[in-house]
PDB file of C-alpha atoms and ligand atoms in Angstrom:
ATOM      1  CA  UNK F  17    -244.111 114.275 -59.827  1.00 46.00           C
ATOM      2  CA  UNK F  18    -244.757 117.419 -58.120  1.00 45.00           C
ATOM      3  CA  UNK F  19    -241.288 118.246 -58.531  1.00 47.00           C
ATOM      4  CA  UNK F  20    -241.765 118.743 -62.098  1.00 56.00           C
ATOM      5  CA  UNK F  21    -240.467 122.038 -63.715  1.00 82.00           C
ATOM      6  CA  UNK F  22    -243.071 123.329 -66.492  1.00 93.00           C
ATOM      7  CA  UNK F  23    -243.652 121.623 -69.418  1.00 97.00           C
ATOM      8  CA  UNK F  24    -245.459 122.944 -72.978  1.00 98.00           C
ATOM      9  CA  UNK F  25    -248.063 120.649 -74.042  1.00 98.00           C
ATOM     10  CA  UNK F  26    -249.503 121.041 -77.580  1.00 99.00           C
ATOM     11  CA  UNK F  27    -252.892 119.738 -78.927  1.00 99.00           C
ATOM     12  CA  UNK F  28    -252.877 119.753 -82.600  1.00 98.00           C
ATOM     13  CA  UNK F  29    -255.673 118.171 -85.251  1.00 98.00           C
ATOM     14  CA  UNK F  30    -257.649 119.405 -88.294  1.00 97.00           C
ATOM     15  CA  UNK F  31    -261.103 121.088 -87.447  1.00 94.00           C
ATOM     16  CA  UNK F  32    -262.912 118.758 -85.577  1.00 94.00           C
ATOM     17  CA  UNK F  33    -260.928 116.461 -84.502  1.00 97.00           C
ATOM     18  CA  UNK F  34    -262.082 116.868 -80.904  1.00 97.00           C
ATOM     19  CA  UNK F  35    -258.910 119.461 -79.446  1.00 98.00           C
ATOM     20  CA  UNK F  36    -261.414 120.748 -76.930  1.00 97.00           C
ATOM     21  CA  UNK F  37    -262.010 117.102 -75.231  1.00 97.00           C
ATOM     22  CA  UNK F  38    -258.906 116.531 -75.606  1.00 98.00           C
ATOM     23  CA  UNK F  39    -257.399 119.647 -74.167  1.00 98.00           C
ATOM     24  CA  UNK F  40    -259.565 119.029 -70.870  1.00 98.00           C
ATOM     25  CA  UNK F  41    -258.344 114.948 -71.102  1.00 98.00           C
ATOM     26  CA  UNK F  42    -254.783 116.484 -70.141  1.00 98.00           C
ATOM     27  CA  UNK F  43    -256.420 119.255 -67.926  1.00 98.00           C
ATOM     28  CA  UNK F  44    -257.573 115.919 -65.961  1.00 98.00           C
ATOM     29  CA  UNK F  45    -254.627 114.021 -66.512  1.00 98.00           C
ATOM     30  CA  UNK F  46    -252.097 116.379 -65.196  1.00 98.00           C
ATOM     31  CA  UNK F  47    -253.786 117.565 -62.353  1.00 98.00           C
ATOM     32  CA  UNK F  48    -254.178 113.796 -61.716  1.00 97.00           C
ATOM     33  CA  UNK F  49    -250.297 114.000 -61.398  1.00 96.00           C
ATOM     34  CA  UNK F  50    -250.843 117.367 -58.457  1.00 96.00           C
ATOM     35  CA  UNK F  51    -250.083 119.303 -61.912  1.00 96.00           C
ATOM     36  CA  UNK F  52    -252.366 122.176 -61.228  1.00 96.00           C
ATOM     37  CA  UNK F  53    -250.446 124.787 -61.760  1.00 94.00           C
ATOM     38  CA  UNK F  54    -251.575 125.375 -65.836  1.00 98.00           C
ATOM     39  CA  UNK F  55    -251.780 128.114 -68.411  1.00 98.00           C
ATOM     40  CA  UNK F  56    -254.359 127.312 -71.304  1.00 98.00           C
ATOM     41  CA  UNK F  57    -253.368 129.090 -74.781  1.00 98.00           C
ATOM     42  CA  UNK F  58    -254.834 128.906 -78.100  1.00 98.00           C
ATOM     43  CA  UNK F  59    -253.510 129.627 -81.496  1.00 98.00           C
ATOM     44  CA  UNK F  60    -253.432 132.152 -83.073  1.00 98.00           C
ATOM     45  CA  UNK F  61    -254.704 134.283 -80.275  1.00 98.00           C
ATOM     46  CA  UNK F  62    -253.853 134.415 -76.171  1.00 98.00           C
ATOM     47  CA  UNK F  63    -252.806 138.058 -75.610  1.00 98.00           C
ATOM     48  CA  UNK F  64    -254.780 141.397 -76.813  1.00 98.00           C
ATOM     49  CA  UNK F  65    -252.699 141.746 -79.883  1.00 98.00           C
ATOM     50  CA  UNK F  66    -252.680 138.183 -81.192  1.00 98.00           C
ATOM     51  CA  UNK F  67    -256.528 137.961 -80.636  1.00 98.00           C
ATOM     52  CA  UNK F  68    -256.911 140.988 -82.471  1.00 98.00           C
ATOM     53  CA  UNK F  69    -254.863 139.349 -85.675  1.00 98.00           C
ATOM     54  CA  UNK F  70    -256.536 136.120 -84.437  1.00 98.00           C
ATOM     55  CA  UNK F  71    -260.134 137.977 -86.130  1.00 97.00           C
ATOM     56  CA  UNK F  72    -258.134 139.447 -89.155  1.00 97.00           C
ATOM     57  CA  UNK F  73    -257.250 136.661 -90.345  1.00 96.00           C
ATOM     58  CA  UNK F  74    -260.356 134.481 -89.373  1.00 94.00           C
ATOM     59  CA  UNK F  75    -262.634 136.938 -91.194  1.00 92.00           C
ATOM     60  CA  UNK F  76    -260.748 139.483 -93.185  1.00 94.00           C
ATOM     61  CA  UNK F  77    -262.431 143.273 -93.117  1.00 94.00           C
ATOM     62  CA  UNK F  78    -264.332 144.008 -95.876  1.00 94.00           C
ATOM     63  CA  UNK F  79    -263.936 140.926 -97.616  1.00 88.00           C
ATOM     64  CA  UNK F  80    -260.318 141.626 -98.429  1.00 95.00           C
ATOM     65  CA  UNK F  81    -258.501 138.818 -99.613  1.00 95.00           C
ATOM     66  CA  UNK F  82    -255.661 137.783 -97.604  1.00 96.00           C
ATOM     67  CA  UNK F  83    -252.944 136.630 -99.384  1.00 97.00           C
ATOM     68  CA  UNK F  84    -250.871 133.375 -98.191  1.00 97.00           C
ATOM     69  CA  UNK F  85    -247.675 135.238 -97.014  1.00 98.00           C
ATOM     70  CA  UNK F  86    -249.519 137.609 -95.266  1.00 98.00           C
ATOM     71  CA  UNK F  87    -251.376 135.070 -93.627  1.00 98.00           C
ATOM     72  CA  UNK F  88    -248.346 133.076 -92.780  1.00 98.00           C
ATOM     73  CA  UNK F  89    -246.624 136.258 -91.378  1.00 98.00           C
ATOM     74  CA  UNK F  90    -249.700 137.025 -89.134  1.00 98.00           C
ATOM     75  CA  UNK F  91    -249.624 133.476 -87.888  1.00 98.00           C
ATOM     76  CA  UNK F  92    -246.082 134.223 -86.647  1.00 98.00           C
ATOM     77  CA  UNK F  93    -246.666 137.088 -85.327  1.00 98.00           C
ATOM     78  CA  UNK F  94    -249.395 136.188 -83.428  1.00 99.00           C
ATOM     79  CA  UNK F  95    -247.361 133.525 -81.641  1.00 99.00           C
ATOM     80  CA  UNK F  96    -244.305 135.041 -81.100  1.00 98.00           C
ATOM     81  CA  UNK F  97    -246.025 137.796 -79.064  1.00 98.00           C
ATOM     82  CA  UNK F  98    -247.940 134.897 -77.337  1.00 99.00           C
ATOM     83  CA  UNK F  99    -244.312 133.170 -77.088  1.00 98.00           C
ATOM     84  CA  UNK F 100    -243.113 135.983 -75.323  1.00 98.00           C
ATOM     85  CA  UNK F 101    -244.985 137.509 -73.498  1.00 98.00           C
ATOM     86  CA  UNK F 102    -247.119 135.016 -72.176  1.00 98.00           C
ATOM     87  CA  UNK F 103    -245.340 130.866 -72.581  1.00 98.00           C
ATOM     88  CA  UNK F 104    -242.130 131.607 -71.973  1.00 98.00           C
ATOM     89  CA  UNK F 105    -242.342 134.345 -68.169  1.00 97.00           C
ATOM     90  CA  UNK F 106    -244.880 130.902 -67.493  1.00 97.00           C
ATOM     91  CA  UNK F 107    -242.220 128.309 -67.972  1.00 97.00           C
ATOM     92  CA  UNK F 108    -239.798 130.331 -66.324  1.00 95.00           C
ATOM     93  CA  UNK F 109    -242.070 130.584 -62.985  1.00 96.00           C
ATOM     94  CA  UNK F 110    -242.422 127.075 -63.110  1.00 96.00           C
ATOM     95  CA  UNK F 111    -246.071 126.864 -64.748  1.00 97.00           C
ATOM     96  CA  UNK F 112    -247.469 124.282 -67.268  1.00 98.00           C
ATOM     97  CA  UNK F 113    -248.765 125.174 -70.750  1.00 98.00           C
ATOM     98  CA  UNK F 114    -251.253 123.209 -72.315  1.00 98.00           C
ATOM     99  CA  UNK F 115    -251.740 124.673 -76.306  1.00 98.00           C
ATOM    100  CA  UNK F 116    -254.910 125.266 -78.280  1.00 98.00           C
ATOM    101  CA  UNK F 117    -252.021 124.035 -81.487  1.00 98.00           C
ATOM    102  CA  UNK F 118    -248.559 125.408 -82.295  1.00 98.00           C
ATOM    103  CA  UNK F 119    -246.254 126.226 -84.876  1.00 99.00           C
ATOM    104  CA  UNK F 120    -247.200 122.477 -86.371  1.00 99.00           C
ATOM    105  CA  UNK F 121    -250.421 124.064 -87.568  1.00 98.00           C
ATOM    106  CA  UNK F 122    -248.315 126.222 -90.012  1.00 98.00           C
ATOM    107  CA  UNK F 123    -246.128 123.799 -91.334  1.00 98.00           C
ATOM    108  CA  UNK F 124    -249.337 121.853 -92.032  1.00 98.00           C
ATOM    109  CA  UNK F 125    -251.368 124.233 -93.257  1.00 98.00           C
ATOM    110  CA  UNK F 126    -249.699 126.920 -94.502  1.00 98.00           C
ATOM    111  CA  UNK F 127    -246.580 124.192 -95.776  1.00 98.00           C
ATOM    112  CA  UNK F 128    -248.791 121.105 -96.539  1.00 98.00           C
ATOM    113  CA  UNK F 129    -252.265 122.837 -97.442  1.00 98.00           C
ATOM    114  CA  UNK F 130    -250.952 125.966 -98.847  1.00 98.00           C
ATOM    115  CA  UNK F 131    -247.882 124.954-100.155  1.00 98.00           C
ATOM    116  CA  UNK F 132    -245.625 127.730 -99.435  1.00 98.00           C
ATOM    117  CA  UNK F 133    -242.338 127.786-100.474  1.00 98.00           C
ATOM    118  CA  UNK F 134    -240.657 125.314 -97.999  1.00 97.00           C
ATOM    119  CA  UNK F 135    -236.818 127.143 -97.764  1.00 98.00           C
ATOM    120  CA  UNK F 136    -238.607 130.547 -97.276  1.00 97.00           C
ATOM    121  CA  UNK F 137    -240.907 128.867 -94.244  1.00 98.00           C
ATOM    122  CA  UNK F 138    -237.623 127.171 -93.031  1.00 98.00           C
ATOM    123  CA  UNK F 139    -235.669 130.154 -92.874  1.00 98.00           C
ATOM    124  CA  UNK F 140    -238.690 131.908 -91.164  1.00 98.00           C
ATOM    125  CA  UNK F 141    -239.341 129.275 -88.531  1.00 98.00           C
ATOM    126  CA  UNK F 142    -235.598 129.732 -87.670  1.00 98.00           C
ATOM    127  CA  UNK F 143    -235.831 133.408 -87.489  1.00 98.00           C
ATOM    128  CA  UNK F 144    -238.768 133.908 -85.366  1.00 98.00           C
ATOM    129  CA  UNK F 145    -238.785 131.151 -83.146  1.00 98.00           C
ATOM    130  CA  UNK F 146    -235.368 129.971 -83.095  1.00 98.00           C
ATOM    131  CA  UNK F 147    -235.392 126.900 -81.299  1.00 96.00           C
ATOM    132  CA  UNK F 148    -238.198 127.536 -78.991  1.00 98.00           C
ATOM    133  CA  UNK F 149    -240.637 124.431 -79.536  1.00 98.00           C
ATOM    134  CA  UNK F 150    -243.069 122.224 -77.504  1.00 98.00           C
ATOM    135  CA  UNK F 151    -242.155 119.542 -75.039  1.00 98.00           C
ATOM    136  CA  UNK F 152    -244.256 116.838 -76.251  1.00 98.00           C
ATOM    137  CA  UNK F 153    -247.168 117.168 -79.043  1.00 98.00           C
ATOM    138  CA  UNK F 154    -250.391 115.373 -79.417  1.00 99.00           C
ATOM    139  CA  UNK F 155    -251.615 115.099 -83.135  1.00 98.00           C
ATOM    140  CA  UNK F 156    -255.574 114.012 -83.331  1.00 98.00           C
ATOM    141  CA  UNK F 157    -255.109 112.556 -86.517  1.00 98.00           C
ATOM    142  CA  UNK F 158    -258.633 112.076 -88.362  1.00 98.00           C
ATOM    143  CA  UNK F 159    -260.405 111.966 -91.662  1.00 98.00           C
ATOM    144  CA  UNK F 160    -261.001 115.695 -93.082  1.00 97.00           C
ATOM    145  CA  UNK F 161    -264.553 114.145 -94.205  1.00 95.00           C
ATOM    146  CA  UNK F 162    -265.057 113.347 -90.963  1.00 96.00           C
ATOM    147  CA  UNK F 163    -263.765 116.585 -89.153  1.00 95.00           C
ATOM    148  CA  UNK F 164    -265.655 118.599 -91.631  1.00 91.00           C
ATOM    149  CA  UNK F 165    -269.000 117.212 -91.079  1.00 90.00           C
ATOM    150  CA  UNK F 166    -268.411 117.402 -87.248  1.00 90.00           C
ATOM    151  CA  UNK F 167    -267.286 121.217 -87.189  1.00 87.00           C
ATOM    152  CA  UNK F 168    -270.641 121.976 -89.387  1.00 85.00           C
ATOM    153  CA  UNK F 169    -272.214 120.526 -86.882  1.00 87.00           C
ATOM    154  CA  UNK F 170    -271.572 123.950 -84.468  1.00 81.00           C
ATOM    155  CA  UNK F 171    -272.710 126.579 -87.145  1.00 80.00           C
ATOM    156  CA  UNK F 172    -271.484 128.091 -90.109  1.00 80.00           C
ATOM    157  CA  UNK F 173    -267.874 127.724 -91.515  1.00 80.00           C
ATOM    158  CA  UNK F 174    -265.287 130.428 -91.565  1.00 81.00           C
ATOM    159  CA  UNK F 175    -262.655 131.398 -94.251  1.00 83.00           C
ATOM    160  CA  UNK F 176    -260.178 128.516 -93.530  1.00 83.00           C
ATOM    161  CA  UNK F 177    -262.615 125.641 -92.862  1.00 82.00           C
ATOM    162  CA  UNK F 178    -264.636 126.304 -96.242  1.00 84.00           C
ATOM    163  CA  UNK F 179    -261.715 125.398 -98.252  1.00 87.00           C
ATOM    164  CA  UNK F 180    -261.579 122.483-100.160  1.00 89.00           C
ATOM    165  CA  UNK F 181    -261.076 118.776 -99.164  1.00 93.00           C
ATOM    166  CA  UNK F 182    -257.776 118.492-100.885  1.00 95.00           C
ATOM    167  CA  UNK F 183    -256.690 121.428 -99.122  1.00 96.00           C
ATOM    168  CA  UNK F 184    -257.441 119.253 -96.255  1.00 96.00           C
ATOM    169  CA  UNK F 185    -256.035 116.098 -97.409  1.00 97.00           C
ATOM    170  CA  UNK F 186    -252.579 117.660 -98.067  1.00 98.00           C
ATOM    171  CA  UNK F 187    -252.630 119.179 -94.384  1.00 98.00           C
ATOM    172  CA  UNK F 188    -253.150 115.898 -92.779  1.00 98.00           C
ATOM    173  CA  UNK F 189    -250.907 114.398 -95.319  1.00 98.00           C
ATOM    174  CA  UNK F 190    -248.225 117.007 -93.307  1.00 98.00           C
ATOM    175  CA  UNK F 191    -249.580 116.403 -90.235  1.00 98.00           C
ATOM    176  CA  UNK F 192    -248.676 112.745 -90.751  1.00 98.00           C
ATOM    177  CA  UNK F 193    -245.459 113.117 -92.426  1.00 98.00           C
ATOM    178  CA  UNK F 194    -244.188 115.702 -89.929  1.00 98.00           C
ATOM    179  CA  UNK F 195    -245.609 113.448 -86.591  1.00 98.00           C
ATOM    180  CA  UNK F 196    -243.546 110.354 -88.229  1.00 98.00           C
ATOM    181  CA  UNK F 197    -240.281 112.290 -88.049  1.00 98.00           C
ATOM    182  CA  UNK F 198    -240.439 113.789 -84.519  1.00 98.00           C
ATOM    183  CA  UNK F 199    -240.665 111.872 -81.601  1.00 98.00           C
ATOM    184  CA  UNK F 200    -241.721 114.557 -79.306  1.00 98.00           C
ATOM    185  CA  UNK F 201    -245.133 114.359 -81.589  1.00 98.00           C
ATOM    186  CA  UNK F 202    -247.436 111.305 -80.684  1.00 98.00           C
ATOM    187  CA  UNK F 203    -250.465 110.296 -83.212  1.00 98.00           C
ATOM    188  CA  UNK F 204    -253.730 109.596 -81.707  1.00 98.00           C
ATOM    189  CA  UNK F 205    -256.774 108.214 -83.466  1.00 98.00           C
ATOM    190  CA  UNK F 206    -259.699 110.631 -83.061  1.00 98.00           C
ATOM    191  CA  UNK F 207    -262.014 108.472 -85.164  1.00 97.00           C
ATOM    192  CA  UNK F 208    -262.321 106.499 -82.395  1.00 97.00           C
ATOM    193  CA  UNK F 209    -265.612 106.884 -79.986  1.00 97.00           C
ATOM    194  CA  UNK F 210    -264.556 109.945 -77.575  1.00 97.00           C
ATOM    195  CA  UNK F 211    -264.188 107.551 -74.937  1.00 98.00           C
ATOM    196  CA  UNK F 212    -261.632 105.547 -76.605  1.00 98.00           C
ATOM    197  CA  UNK F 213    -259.424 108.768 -77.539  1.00 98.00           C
ATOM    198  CA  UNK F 214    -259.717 110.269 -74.054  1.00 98.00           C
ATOM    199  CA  UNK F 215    -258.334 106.794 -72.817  1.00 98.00           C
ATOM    200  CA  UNK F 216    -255.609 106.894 -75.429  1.00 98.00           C
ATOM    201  CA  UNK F 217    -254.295 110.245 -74.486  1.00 98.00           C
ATOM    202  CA  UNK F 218    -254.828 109.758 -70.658  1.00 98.00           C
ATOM    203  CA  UNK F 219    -252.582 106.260 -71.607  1.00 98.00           C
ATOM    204  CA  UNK F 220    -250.122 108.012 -73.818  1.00 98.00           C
ATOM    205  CA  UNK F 221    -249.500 111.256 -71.450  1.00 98.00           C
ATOM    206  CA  UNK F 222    -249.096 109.242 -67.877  1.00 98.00           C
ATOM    207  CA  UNK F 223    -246.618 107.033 -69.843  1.00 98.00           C
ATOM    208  CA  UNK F 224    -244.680 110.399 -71.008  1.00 98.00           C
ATOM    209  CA  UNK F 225    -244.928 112.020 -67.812  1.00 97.00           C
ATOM    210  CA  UNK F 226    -243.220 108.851 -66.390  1.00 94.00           C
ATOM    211  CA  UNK F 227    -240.245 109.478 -68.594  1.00 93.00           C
ATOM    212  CA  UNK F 228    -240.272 113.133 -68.622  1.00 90.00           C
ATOM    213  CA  UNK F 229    -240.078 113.873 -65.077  1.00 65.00           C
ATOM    214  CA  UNK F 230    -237.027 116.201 -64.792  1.00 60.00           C
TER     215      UNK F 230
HETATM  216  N1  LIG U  22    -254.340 127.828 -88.479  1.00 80.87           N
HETATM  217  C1  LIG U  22    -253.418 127.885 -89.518  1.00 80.87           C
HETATM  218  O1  LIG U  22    -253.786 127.806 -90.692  1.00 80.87           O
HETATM  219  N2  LIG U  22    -252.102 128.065 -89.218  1.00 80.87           N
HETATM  220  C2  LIG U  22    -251.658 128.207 -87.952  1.00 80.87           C
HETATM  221  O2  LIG U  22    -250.452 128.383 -87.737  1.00 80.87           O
HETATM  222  C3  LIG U  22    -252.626 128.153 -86.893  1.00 80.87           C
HETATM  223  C4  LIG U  22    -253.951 127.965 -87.191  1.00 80.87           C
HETATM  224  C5  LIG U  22    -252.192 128.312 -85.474  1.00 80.87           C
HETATM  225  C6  LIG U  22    -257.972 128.363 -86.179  1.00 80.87           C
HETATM  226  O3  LIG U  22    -259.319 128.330 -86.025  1.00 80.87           O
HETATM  227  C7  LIG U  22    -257.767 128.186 -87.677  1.00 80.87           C
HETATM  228  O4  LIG U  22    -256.483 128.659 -88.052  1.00 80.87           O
HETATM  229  C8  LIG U  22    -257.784 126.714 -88.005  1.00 80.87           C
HETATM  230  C9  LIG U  22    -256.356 126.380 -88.377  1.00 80.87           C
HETATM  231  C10 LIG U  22    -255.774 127.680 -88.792  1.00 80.87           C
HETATM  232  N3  LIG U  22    -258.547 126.592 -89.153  1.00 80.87           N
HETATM  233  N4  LIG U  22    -259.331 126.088 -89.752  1.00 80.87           N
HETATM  234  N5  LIG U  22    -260.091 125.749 -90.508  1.00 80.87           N
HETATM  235  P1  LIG U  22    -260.070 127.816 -84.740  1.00 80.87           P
HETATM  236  O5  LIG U  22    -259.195 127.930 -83.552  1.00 80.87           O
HETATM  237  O6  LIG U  22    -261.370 128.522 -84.717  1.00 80.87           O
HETATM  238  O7  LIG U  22    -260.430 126.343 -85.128  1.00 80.87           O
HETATM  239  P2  LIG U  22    -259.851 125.014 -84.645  1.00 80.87           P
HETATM  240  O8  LIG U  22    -258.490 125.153 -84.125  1.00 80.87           O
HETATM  241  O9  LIG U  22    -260.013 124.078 -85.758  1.00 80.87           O
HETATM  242  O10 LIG U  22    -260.698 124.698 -83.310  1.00 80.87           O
HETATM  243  P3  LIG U  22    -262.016 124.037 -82.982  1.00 80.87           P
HETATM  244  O11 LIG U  22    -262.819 124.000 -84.248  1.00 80.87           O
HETATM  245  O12 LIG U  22    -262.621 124.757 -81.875  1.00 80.87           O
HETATM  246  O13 LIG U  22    -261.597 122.615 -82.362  1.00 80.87           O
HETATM  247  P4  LIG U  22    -261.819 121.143 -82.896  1.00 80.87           P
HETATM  248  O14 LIG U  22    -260.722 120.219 -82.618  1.00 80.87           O
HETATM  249  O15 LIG U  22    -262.190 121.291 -84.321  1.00 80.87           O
HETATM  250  O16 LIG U  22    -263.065 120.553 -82.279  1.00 80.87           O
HETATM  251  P5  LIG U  22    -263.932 120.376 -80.999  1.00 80.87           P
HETATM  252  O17 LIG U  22    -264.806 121.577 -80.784  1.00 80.87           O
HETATM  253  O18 LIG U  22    -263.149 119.896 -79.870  1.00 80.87           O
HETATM  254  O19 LIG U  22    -264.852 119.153 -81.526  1.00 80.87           O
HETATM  255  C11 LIG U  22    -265.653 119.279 -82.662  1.00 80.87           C
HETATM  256  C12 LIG U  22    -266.975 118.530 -82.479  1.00 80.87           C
HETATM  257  O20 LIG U  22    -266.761 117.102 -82.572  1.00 80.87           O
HETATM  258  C13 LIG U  22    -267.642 118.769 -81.133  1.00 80.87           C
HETATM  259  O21 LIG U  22    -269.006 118.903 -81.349  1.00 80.87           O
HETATM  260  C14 LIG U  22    -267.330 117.497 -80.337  1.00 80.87           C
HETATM  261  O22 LIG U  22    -268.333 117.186 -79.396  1.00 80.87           O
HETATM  262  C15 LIG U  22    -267.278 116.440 -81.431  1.00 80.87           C
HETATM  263  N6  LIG U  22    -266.341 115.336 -81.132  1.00 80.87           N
HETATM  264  C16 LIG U  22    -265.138 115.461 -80.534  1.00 80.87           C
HETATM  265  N7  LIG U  22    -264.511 114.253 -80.440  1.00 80.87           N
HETATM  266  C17 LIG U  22    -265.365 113.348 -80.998  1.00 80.87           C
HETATM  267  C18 LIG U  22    -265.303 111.934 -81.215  1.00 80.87           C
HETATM  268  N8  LIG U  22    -264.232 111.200 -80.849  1.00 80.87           N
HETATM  269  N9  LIG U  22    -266.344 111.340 -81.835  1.00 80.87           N
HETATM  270  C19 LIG U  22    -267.420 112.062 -82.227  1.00 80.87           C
HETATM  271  N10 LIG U  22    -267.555 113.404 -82.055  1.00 80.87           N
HETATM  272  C20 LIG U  22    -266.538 114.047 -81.448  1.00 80.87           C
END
């Protein structure tokens, strides 16, 4: 196992679906497997610039309203100067990444919740990040109900997460839609207790680090 050359591990989930446990679930898991060499990244965000578009788009100055495609466009950009600059010089020295979510979080929201125009995201995705994508993904599927009432829990809401629950719904129904075609994405329930989905991914990434150990 400690022969492994990096991987890029994504955690991806509506708002809260529990990333953070999660996230430190693989921490543990990897460096169960003498992984400990591992770069943490979150999206959008993870280098000066793309935390800097990271709080534009969060909370827009001034109350200017953001308009989808510029929101989309900032998501890319945000990543592909994380992409860049910081994932791929990691890889290449041999480190892990373990990702705060990915470019699944804009086909889901800005595809599925948005609904932008799916040839124009298509040809974007293509353009920008070619066919740079994540070893193996790890969807925390849950209720948006659910989510919702748990992120409320830590404080107020920002622009994104006060949208509607049909916004939501259409994001998971993505989420879902997108996990079922791509094997490299693996569902887990995170309506389960936290125990139970800790287990689950512990379960699910010592299996894939079995079979991924090139
Ligand atoms: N976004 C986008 O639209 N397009 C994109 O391309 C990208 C992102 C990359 C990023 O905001 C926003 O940008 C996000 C998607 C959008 N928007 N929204 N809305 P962010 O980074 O600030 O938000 P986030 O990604 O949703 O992160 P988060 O809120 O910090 O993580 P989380 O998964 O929601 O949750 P958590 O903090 O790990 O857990 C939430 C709470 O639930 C916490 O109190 C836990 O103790 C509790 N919890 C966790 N698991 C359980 C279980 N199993 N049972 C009970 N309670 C639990």
């Amino acid at each position: 196992m400690t022969h492994m050359v990096g991987k890029f591990i994504v955690i991806e989930g509506l708002e809260g679906a529990g990333k953070t446990t999660a996230i430190n679930t693989v921490k543990q898991t990897l460096n169960n497997h003498h992984i400990e060499d591992i770069v943490f990244t979150r999206e959008p965000g993870g280098t000066t610039i793309a935390e800097a578009l990271r709080d534009l788009i969060k909370n827009p100055p001034n109350g200017e309203s953001l308009t989808d495609k510029a929101e989309l466009l900032m998501f890319y950009a945000a990543r592909i100067q994380l992409i860049e600059t910081v994932i791929k010089p990691a890889l290449k020295a041999g480190k892990w990444i373990v990702g705060d979510r990915h470019d699944l979080s804009t086909q889901a929201y800005q595809g599925g919740g948005r609904q932008l125009d799916a040839d124009f995201m298509r040809i974007l995705k293509e353009q920008v990040l070619a066919d740079f994508k994540p070893d193996l993904t790890l969807y925390l599927d849950i209720d948006p109900e659910i989510g919702l009432m748990r992120a409320s829990r830590r404080g107020a809401l920002d622009r994104i997460e006060q949208e509607s629950l049909t916004f939501f719904n259409r994001i998971r129904e993505r989420y879902l839609q997108l996990a079922a075609e791509d094997p490299t994405i693996i569902t887990i329930d995170a309506m389960q207790p936290v125990n139970e989905v800790k287990a689950q991914i512990t379960q699910v990434l010592t299996e894939w680090l079995l079979h991924n150990s090139a």
